XYZ file of N, CA and C in Angstrom:
387
model
N 0.416 -1.136 0.036
C 0.070 0.124 0.254
C 1.119 1.026 -0.260
N 1.064 2.634 -0.945
C 1.340 3.787 -1.183
C 1.195 3.244 0.058
N 1.327 5.401 0.292
C 0.768 6.587 0.789
C -0.712 6.824 0.880
N -0.428 7.409 -0.323
C -1.784 8.128 -0.232
C -2.432 6.268 0.211
N -2.753 5.777 0.329
C -3.405 5.094 0.616
C -3.882 5.046 2.149
N -2.152 4.738 2.778
C -2.397 4.136 4.355
C -2.463 6.351 4.725
N -2.584 6.503 4.222
C -3.389 8.310 5.180
C -4.917 8.085 4.531
N -5.338 7.620 3.531
C -6.122 7.716 3.849
C -7.224 6.779 4.926
N -6.136 5.473 5.580
C -7.154 4.157 5.689
C -7.028 4.753 7.345
N -5.787 5.694 7.843
C -5.948 6.383 8.619
C -6.101 7.080 9.239
N -7.071 7.859 8.313
C -7.681 9.295 8.018
C -9.076 8.671 8.263
N -10.035 7.317 7.718
C -10.856 6.135 8.052
C -11.310 6.206 8.996
N -9.552 5.259 9.092
C -10.527 4.561 10.754
C -10.658 6.006 12.052
N -9.611 6.513 11.809
C -9.613 7.940 13.118
C -10.364 8.276 13.444
N -11.724 8.855 11.491
C -12.010 9.859 11.216
C -14.182 9.708 11.227
N -13.484 8.686 10.757
C -15.123 8.042 10.562
C -14.997 5.790 10.872
N -14.968 5.673 11.847
C -14.569 4.857 12.212
C -16.246 3.795 11.787
N -16.683 4.569 12.441
C -18.770 3.222 11.771
C -18.410 2.745 10.325
N -18.170 3.441 9.726
C -17.983 3.751 7.973
C -16.918 3.090 7.553
N -15.788 2.780 8.885
C -14.681 2.334 8.575
C -14.567 0.909 8.167
N -15.464 0.039 9.638
C -15.753 -1.134 9.912
C -16.288 -1.744 9.049
N -17.821 -0.699 7.796
C -18.299 -1.997 7.138
C -17.659 -1.490 6.290
N -16.370 -1.555 6.234
C -15.284 -1.768 4.806
C -15.056 -3.177 4.616
N -15.332 -4.176 3.498
C -15.216 -5.508 3.975
C -13.863 -6.272 3.630
N -12.930 -5.675 3.202
C -11.195 -5.068 3.149
C -11.243 -4.450 3.122
N -10.651 -3.968 4.246
C -9.907 -2.510 4.654
C -8.622 -3.000 3.726
N -7.952 -2.940 3.131
C -6.211 -2.849 2.632
C -6.376 -3.183 1.952
N -7.365 -4.691 0.801
C -7.524 -3.886 -0.614
C -8.070 -2.793 -0.833
N -9.045 -2.053 -0.286
C -9.708 -1.462 -0.340
C -8.727 -0.011 -0.561
N -8.631 0.563 0.797
C -7.575 1.107 0.138
C -6.526 1.295 -0.378
N -5.406 0.286 -0.739
C -4.436 -0.409 -2.206
C -4.693 0.293 -2.855
N -6.111 0.489 -2.962
C -7.440 0.349 -4.486
C -7.324 1.943 -4.229
N -7.371 2.287 -3.746
C -7.475 3.737 -3.701
C -6.338 4.743 -3.652
N -5.666 3.918 -2.925
C -3.574 5.120 -3.109
C -3.728 4.645 -4.895
N -4.023 4.099 -4.876
C -2.818 3.540 -7.222
C -3.871 3.790 -7.541
N -5.722 4.542 -7.278
C -6.287 6.411 -8.136
C -5.185 7.419 -8.287
N -5.097 7.347 -5.678
C -4.883 8.866 -6.007
C -3.555 9.461 -6.337
N -2.850 8.515 -6.824
C -1.485 8.639 -7.323
C -0.797 9.296 -8.504
N -2.335 7.631 -9.342
C -2.774 8.302 -11.176
C -2.851 10.577 -10.851
N -4.033 10.086 -10.157
C -4.738 11.884 -10.667
C -3.557 11.938 -9.632
N -2.766 12.253 -8.729
C -1.929 13.400 -8.375
C -1.268 13.858 -9.901
N -0.555 12.884 -10.053
C 0.023 13.182 -11.189
C 0.027 14.083 -12.670
N -1.323 13.335 -13.016
C -2.617 13.669 -14.343
C -2.743 15.638 -13.187
N -2.883 15.199 -12.136
C -3.212 17.263 -11.535
C -2.407 17.792 -11.484
N -1.706 16.886 -11.289
C 0.336 17.915 -10.922
C 1.130 18.862 -12.150
N 0.644 17.794 -13.417
C 1.180 18.102 -14.853
C 0.233 19.385 -15.132
N -1.623 19.564 -14.793
C -2.619 20.382 -15.458
C -1.801 21.844 -14.754
N -2.021 21.756 -13.252
C -1.501 23.010 -12.587
C 0.118 23.607 -12.855
N 0.914 22.922 -13.302
C 2.190 23.046 -13.404
C 2.196 23.980 -14.191
N 1.888 23.385 -15.633
C 1.201 24.160 -16.939
C 2.750 24.152 -17.934
N 2.833 25.021 -19.125
C 3.956 24.879 -19.715
C 4.679 25.671 -19.509
N 6.311 23.762 -20.034
C 6.578 25.026 -19.354
C 7.166 26.808 -19.941
N 7.206 28.110 -19.481
C 7.588 28.899 -19.520
C 8.995 29.270 -20.207
N 8.682 30.370 -20.859
C 10.571 30.134 -21.908
C 11.281 30.981 -20.644
N 12.329 30.754 -21.173
C 13.714 30.522 -20.599
C 13.425 30.910 -18.682
N 12.823 29.614 -18.543
C 12.439 28.856 -17.527
C 13.999 28.619 -16.486
N 14.634 28.403 -15.837
C 15.415 27.898 -15.068
C 15.639 26.788 -14.793
N 15.996 25.710 -14.461
C 15.587 24.011 -14.283
C 15.724 24.149 -12.298
N 16.073 25.095 -11.379
C 15.725 25.499 -10.136
C 14.628 26.048 -10.545
N 13.881 26.850 -11.279
C 12.947 27.534 -11.985
C 11.560 26.290 -10.924
N 11.729 25.147 -12.907
C 11.209 24.458 -13.263
C 11.063 23.795 -12.145
N 11.846 22.556 -11.426
C 11.875 22.490 -10.150
C 11.265 23.214 -8.924
N 11.355 24.064 -8.647
C 9.920 24.656 -7.477
C 9.024 24.417 -7.889
N 8.835 24.453 -9.153
C 7.246 24.848 -10.256
C 6.122 23.088 -9.977
N 7.177 22.487 -10.253
C 6.820 21.250 -10.501
C 6.344 20.584 -8.773
N 7.293 21.492 -7.858
C 7.293 21.093 -5.874
C 6.048 21.717 -6.397
N 5.988 22.861 -6.084
C 4.547 23.451 -5.948
C 3.945 22.725 -5.796
N 3.327 22.487 -7.775
C 2.533 21.647 -7.866
C 1.589 20.571 -7.765
N 2.826 20.766 -7.344
C 2.726 18.553 -7.041
C 1.868 18.263 -4.903
N 3.066 19.552 -4.878
C 1.956 19.435 -3.401
C 0.341 20.518 -3.446
N -0.284 21.487 -4.576
C -0.678 21.460 -4.138
C -2.613 20.410 -4.832
N -1.770 19.742 -5.844
C -2.472 18.292 -6.601
C -2.833 17.445 -5.414
N -1.360 17.349 -4.382
C -1.726 16.584 -3.175
C -2.619 16.801 -2.690
N -2.629 18.005 -1.973
C -3.489 18.312 -1.716
C -5.572 18.241 -1.578
N -5.325 18.658 -2.999
C -6.844 18.760 -4.265
C -7.098 17.069 -2.868
N -6.196 16.146 -3.915
C -6.246 14.888 -3.859
C -7.289 13.838 -2.382
N -6.128 14.960 -1.420
C -7.014 14.493 -0.231
C -8.369 15.591 0.274
N -7.930 16.369 -0.113
C -9.505 16.625 0.503
C -10.875 15.626 -0.639
N -10.378 15.887 -1.920
C -11.182 15.169 -3.269
C -11.981 13.702 -2.905
N -10.849 12.500 -2.244
C -11.060 11.819 -1.797
C -9.580 11.267 -1.291
N -9.168 11.276 -0.227
C -8.533 10.530 1.243
C -8.725 10.864 2.507
N -10.309 11.455 2.062
C -10.832 11.625 3.839
C -11.952 11.482 3.648
N -12.894 10.926 4.591
C -14.414 11.228 4.383
C -14.998 12.181 4.360
N -16.002 12.399 3.960
C -16.896 13.734 4.336
C -17.283 14.088 5.180
N -17.268 14.756 5.254
C -17.424 15.720 7.305
C -18.126 15.579 7.225
N -19.716 15.173 7.346
C -21.079 15.007 7.280
C -20.578 12.976 7.600
N -19.730 12.630 7.223
C -19.376 11.200 8.869
C -18.507 10.828 9.111
N -18.052 12.417 9.543
C -16.753 12.699 10.145
C -16.975 12.402 11.819
N -16.789 11.476 12.839
C -16.884 12.674 14.927
C -16.093 12.190 14.921
N -16.735 12.868 15.793
C -15.151 13.497 16.773
C -15.178 13.165 17.657
N -13.876 13.309 17.648
C -13.098 12.688 19.030
C -13.717 13.524 20.277
N -13.507 11.798 20.789
C -13.673 11.771 22.797
C -12.425 12.647 23.211
N -12.976 13.969 24.292
C -12.211 14.303 24.701
C -11.197 13.261 25.448
N -11.382 12.124 26.115
C -10.925 11.325 27.536
C -9.713 10.714 26.583
N -10.655 10.381 24.875
C -9.135 9.832 23.607
C -8.538 9.257 23.805
N -7.418 8.821 23.677
C -5.753 9.368 23.524
C -5.290 10.263 23.105
N -4.359 11.128 23.472
C -3.643 11.844 22.967
C -3.059 12.186 21.392
N -3.651 12.465 20.629
C -2.567 11.854 18.737
C -1.441 12.165 18.968
N -0.597 12.174 18.033
C 0.650 12.503 17.721
C 1.133 13.698 17.610
N 0.313 14.161 17.120
C 0.265 15.591 16.963
C 0.217 16.575 18.014
N -0.464 16.137 18.208
C -0.804 16.431 20.270
C 0.232 16.012 21.412
N 0.805 15.057 21.223
C 1.963 14.476 21.973
C 2.650 15.707 21.380
N 3.021 15.576 20.364
C 4.333 16.760 19.781
C 4.316 17.716 20.572
N 3.234 17.845 20.256
C 3.259 19.512 21.183
C 3.053 19.605 22.371
N 2.650 19.304 22.905
C 3.798 19.164 23.803
C 5.274 19.348 24.811
N 4.972 18.479 23.691
C 7.179 17.036 24.123
C 7.773 19.124 23.583
N 7.495 19.455 22.729
C 8.057 20.795 22.532
C 7.635 21.870 23.140
N 6.585 22.340 23.872
C 5.937 22.583 24.728
C 7.053 23.037 25.958
N 7.057 21.992 26.788
C 8.117 20.339 27.734
C 9.158 21.261 27.075
N 10.659 20.683 26.068
C 11.302 21.233 25.905
C 11.707 23.068 26.250
N 10.786 23.255 25.915
C 10.731 25.847 25.754
C 11.518 26.104 26.408
N 10.371 24.949 28.336
C 10.147 25.824 29.053
C 11.245 25.850 29.774
N 12.145 24.143 29.023
C 13.076 23.559 30.134
C 14.639 24.841 29.847
N 13.731 25.078 27.619
C 15.173 25.565 27.568
C 15.091 27.301 28.405
N 13.972 28.306 28.271
C 13.742 29.188 29.114
C 14.537 28.598 30.180
N 14.269 28.384 31.477
C 14.926 28.116 31.876
C 16.627 27.998 32.079
N 16.928 26.836 31.539
C 18.492 27.243 31.211
C 18.810 28.586 31.061
N 18.089 29.534 30.023
C 19.305 30.484 29.669
C 18.710 31.630 30.536
N 17.338 31.063 31.548
C 17.115 32.523 32.772
C 18.020 32.108 33.840
N 18.506 30.580 34.068
C 19.177 30.817 35.160
C 20.578 31.214 34.178
N 20.895 31.189 33.086
C 22.135 31.559 32.574
C 22.722 32.718 32.409
N 21.283 33.964 32.671
C 21.280 35.245 32.919
C 21.579 35.639 33.693
N 20.687 34.755 35.260
C 21.610 35.054 36.172
C 22.454 35.003 36.433
N 23.229 34.196 37.007
C 25.133 33.503 36.882
C 25.775 34.813 36.460
N 24.671 35.388 34.969
C 25.945 36.306 34.380
C 25.955 37.644 35.529
N 24.744 38.343 35.350
C 24.726 38.491 36.204
C 25.099 38.649 37.988
N 25.295 38.030 38.818
C 25.813 37.951 40.125
C 27.054 37.575 39.128
N 28.249 37.251 38.756
C 29.561 37.492 38.278
C 30.109 38.891 37.727
N 28.492 39.397 37.215
C 29.675 41.344 36.632
C 29.153 42.367 37.753
Protein backbone atom coordinates (compact mmCIF):
# COMPACT_ATOMS: atom_id res chain seq x y z
CA UNK A 1 0.00 0.00 0.00
CA UNK A 2 1.40 3.40 -0.95
CA UNK A 3 1.47 6.53 1.22
CA UNK A 4 -1.82 7.85 -0.14
CA UNK A 5 -3.56 4.57 0.72
CA UNK A 6 -2.04 4.55 4.21
CA UNK A 7 -3.06 8.17 4.75
CA UNK A 8 -6.63 7.46 3.64
CA UNK A 9 -6.91 4.32 5.75
CA UNK A 10 -5.75 6.13 8.87
CA UNK A 11 -8.02 9.11 8.15
CA UNK A 12 -11.06 6.87 7.77
CA UNK A 13 -10.14 4.71 10.76
CA UNK A 14 -9.83 7.72 13.08
CA UNK A 15 -12.48 10.14 11.78
CA UNK A 16 -15.17 7.77 10.48
CA UNK A 17 -14.74 4.49 12.38
CA UNK A 18 -18.32 3.30 11.80
CA UNK A 19 -18.02 3.69 8.02
CA UNK A 20 -14.52 2.19 8.09
CA UNK A 21 -15.88 -0.90 9.87
CA UNK A 22 -18.34 -1.46 6.98
CA UNK A 23 -15.57 -1.84 4.37
CA UNK A 24 -15.30 -5.61 3.67
CA UNK A 25 -11.53 -5.72 2.95
CA UNK A 26 -10.05 -2.38 4.08
CA UNK A 27 -6.46 -3.19 3.10
CA UNK A 28 -7.37 -4.05 -0.50
CA UNK A 29 -9.81 -1.13 -0.76
CA UNK A 30 -7.31 1.45 0.49
CA UNK A 31 -4.55 -0.06 -1.64
CA UNK A 32 -6.69 0.51 -4.76
CA UNK A 33 -7.65 3.97 -3.56
CA UNK A 34 -3.99 4.83 -3.03
CA UNK A 35 -3.17 3.75 -6.58
CA UNK A 36 -6.02 5.85 -7.98
CA UNK A 37 -4.84 8.81 -5.90
CA UNK A 38 -1.29 8.43 -7.22
CA UNK A 39 -2.58 8.55 -10.78
CA UNK A 40 -4.79 11.56 -10.06
CA UNK A 41 -1.95 13.46 -8.34
CA UNK A 42 0.23 12.93 -11.42
CA UNK A 43 -2.48 14.14 -13.80
CA UNK A 44 -3.44 17.12 -11.67
CA UNK A 45 0.19 18.06 -11.04
CA UNK A 46 0.84 18.40 -14.77
CA UNK A 47 -2.36 20.40 -15.27
CA UNK A 48 -1.45 22.77 -12.46
CA UNK A 49 2.18 23.12 -13.55
CA UNK A 50 1.25 24.04 -17.10
CA UNK A 51 3.77 24.41 -19.92
CA UNK A 52 7.38 25.36 -19.32
CA UNK A 53 7.75 29.15 -19.47
CA UNK A 54 10.33 30.48 -21.91
CA UNK A 55 13.61 31.18 -20.14
CA UNK A 56 12.73 29.17 -17.03
CA UNK A 57 15.85 27.95 -15.22
CA UNK A 58 16.27 24.42 -13.91
CA UNK A 59 15.71 25.48 -10.29
CA UNK A 60 12.65 27.52 -11.22
CA UNK A 61 11.20 24.47 -12.96
CA UNK A 62 11.93 22.25 -9.96
CA UNK A 63 10.20 24.77 -7.71
CA UNK A 64 7.19 25.07 -10.02
CA UNK A 65 6.81 21.29 -10.30
CA UNK A 66 7.21 20.77 -6.54
CA UNK A 67 4.62 23.45 -5.83
CA UNK A 68 2.17 21.93 -8.32
CA UNK A 69 2.69 18.47 -6.79
CA UNK A 70 2.00 19.74 -3.26
CA UNK A 71 -1.11 21.55 -4.49
CA UNK A 72 -2.27 18.42 -6.35
CA UNK A 73 -1.72 16.28 -3.24
CA UNK A 74 -3.72 18.72 -1.13
CA UNK A 75 -6.61 18.61 -3.60
CA UNK A 76 -6.52 14.80 -3.85
CA UNK A 77 -6.39 14.42 -0.05
CA UNK A 78 -9.49 16.58 0.29
CA UNK A 79 -11.42 15.07 -2.63
CA UNK A 80 -10.45 11.39 -2.51
CA UNK A 81 -8.67 10.37 0.67
CA UNK A 82 -10.64 11.79 3.58
CA UNK A 83 -14.20 10.92 4.57
CA UNK A 84 -16.95 13.38 3.80
CA UNK A 85 -17.28 15.82 6.72
CA UNK A 86 -20.89 14.70 7.23
CA UNK A 87 -19.71 11.25 8.37
CA UNK A 88 -16.69 12.35 10.38
CA UNK A 89 -16.98 11.97 14.12
CA UNK A 90 -15.56 14.38 16.64
CA UNK A 91 -12.99 12.66 18.84
CA UNK A 92 -13.94 12.06 22.45
CA UNK A 93 -12.13 14.34 24.88
CA UNK A 94 -10.93 11.39 26.92
CA UNK A 95 -9.47 9.60 23.88
CA UNK A 96 -5.75 9.01 23.74
CA UNK A 97 -3.63 11.98 22.87
CA UNK A 98 -2.94 12.20 19.13
CA UNK A 99 0.59 12.12 17.76
CA UNK A 100 0.44 15.82 16.92
CA UNK A 101 -0.81 16.70 20.40
CA UNK A 102 1.94 14.60 21.95
CA UNK A 103 4.56 16.31 19.80
CA UNK A 104 3.18 19.74 20.71
CA UNK A 105 3.31 18.86 24.41
CA UNK A 106 6.94 17.70 24.10
CA UNK A 107 7.94 20.86 22.20
CA UNK A 108 6.27 23.05 24.83
CA UNK A 109 8.12 21.18 27.59
CA UNK A 110 11.44 21.59 25.76
CA UNK A 111 10.76 25.31 25.33
CA UNK A 112 10.05 25.66 29.07
CA UNK A 113 13.26 23.82 29.96
CA UNK A 114 15.22 25.92 27.47
CA UNK A 115 13.83 29.15 28.96
CA UNK A 116 14.70 27.96 32.47
CA UNK A 117 18.25 27.13 31.39
CA UNK A 118 18.83 30.52 29.75
CA UNK A 119 17.23 32.34 32.69
CA UNK A 120 19.69 30.54 34.98
CA UNK A 121 22.62 31.45 32.70
CA UNK A 122 21.52 35.10 32.69
CA UNK A 123 21.16 35.08 36.50
CA UNK A 124 24.68 33.66 36.95
CA UNK A 125 26.10 36.20 34.48
CA UNK A 126 24.39 39.00 36.41
CA UNK A 127 25.83 37.73 39.72
CA UNK A 128 29.36 37.63 38.28
CA UNK A 129 29.13 41.14 36.84
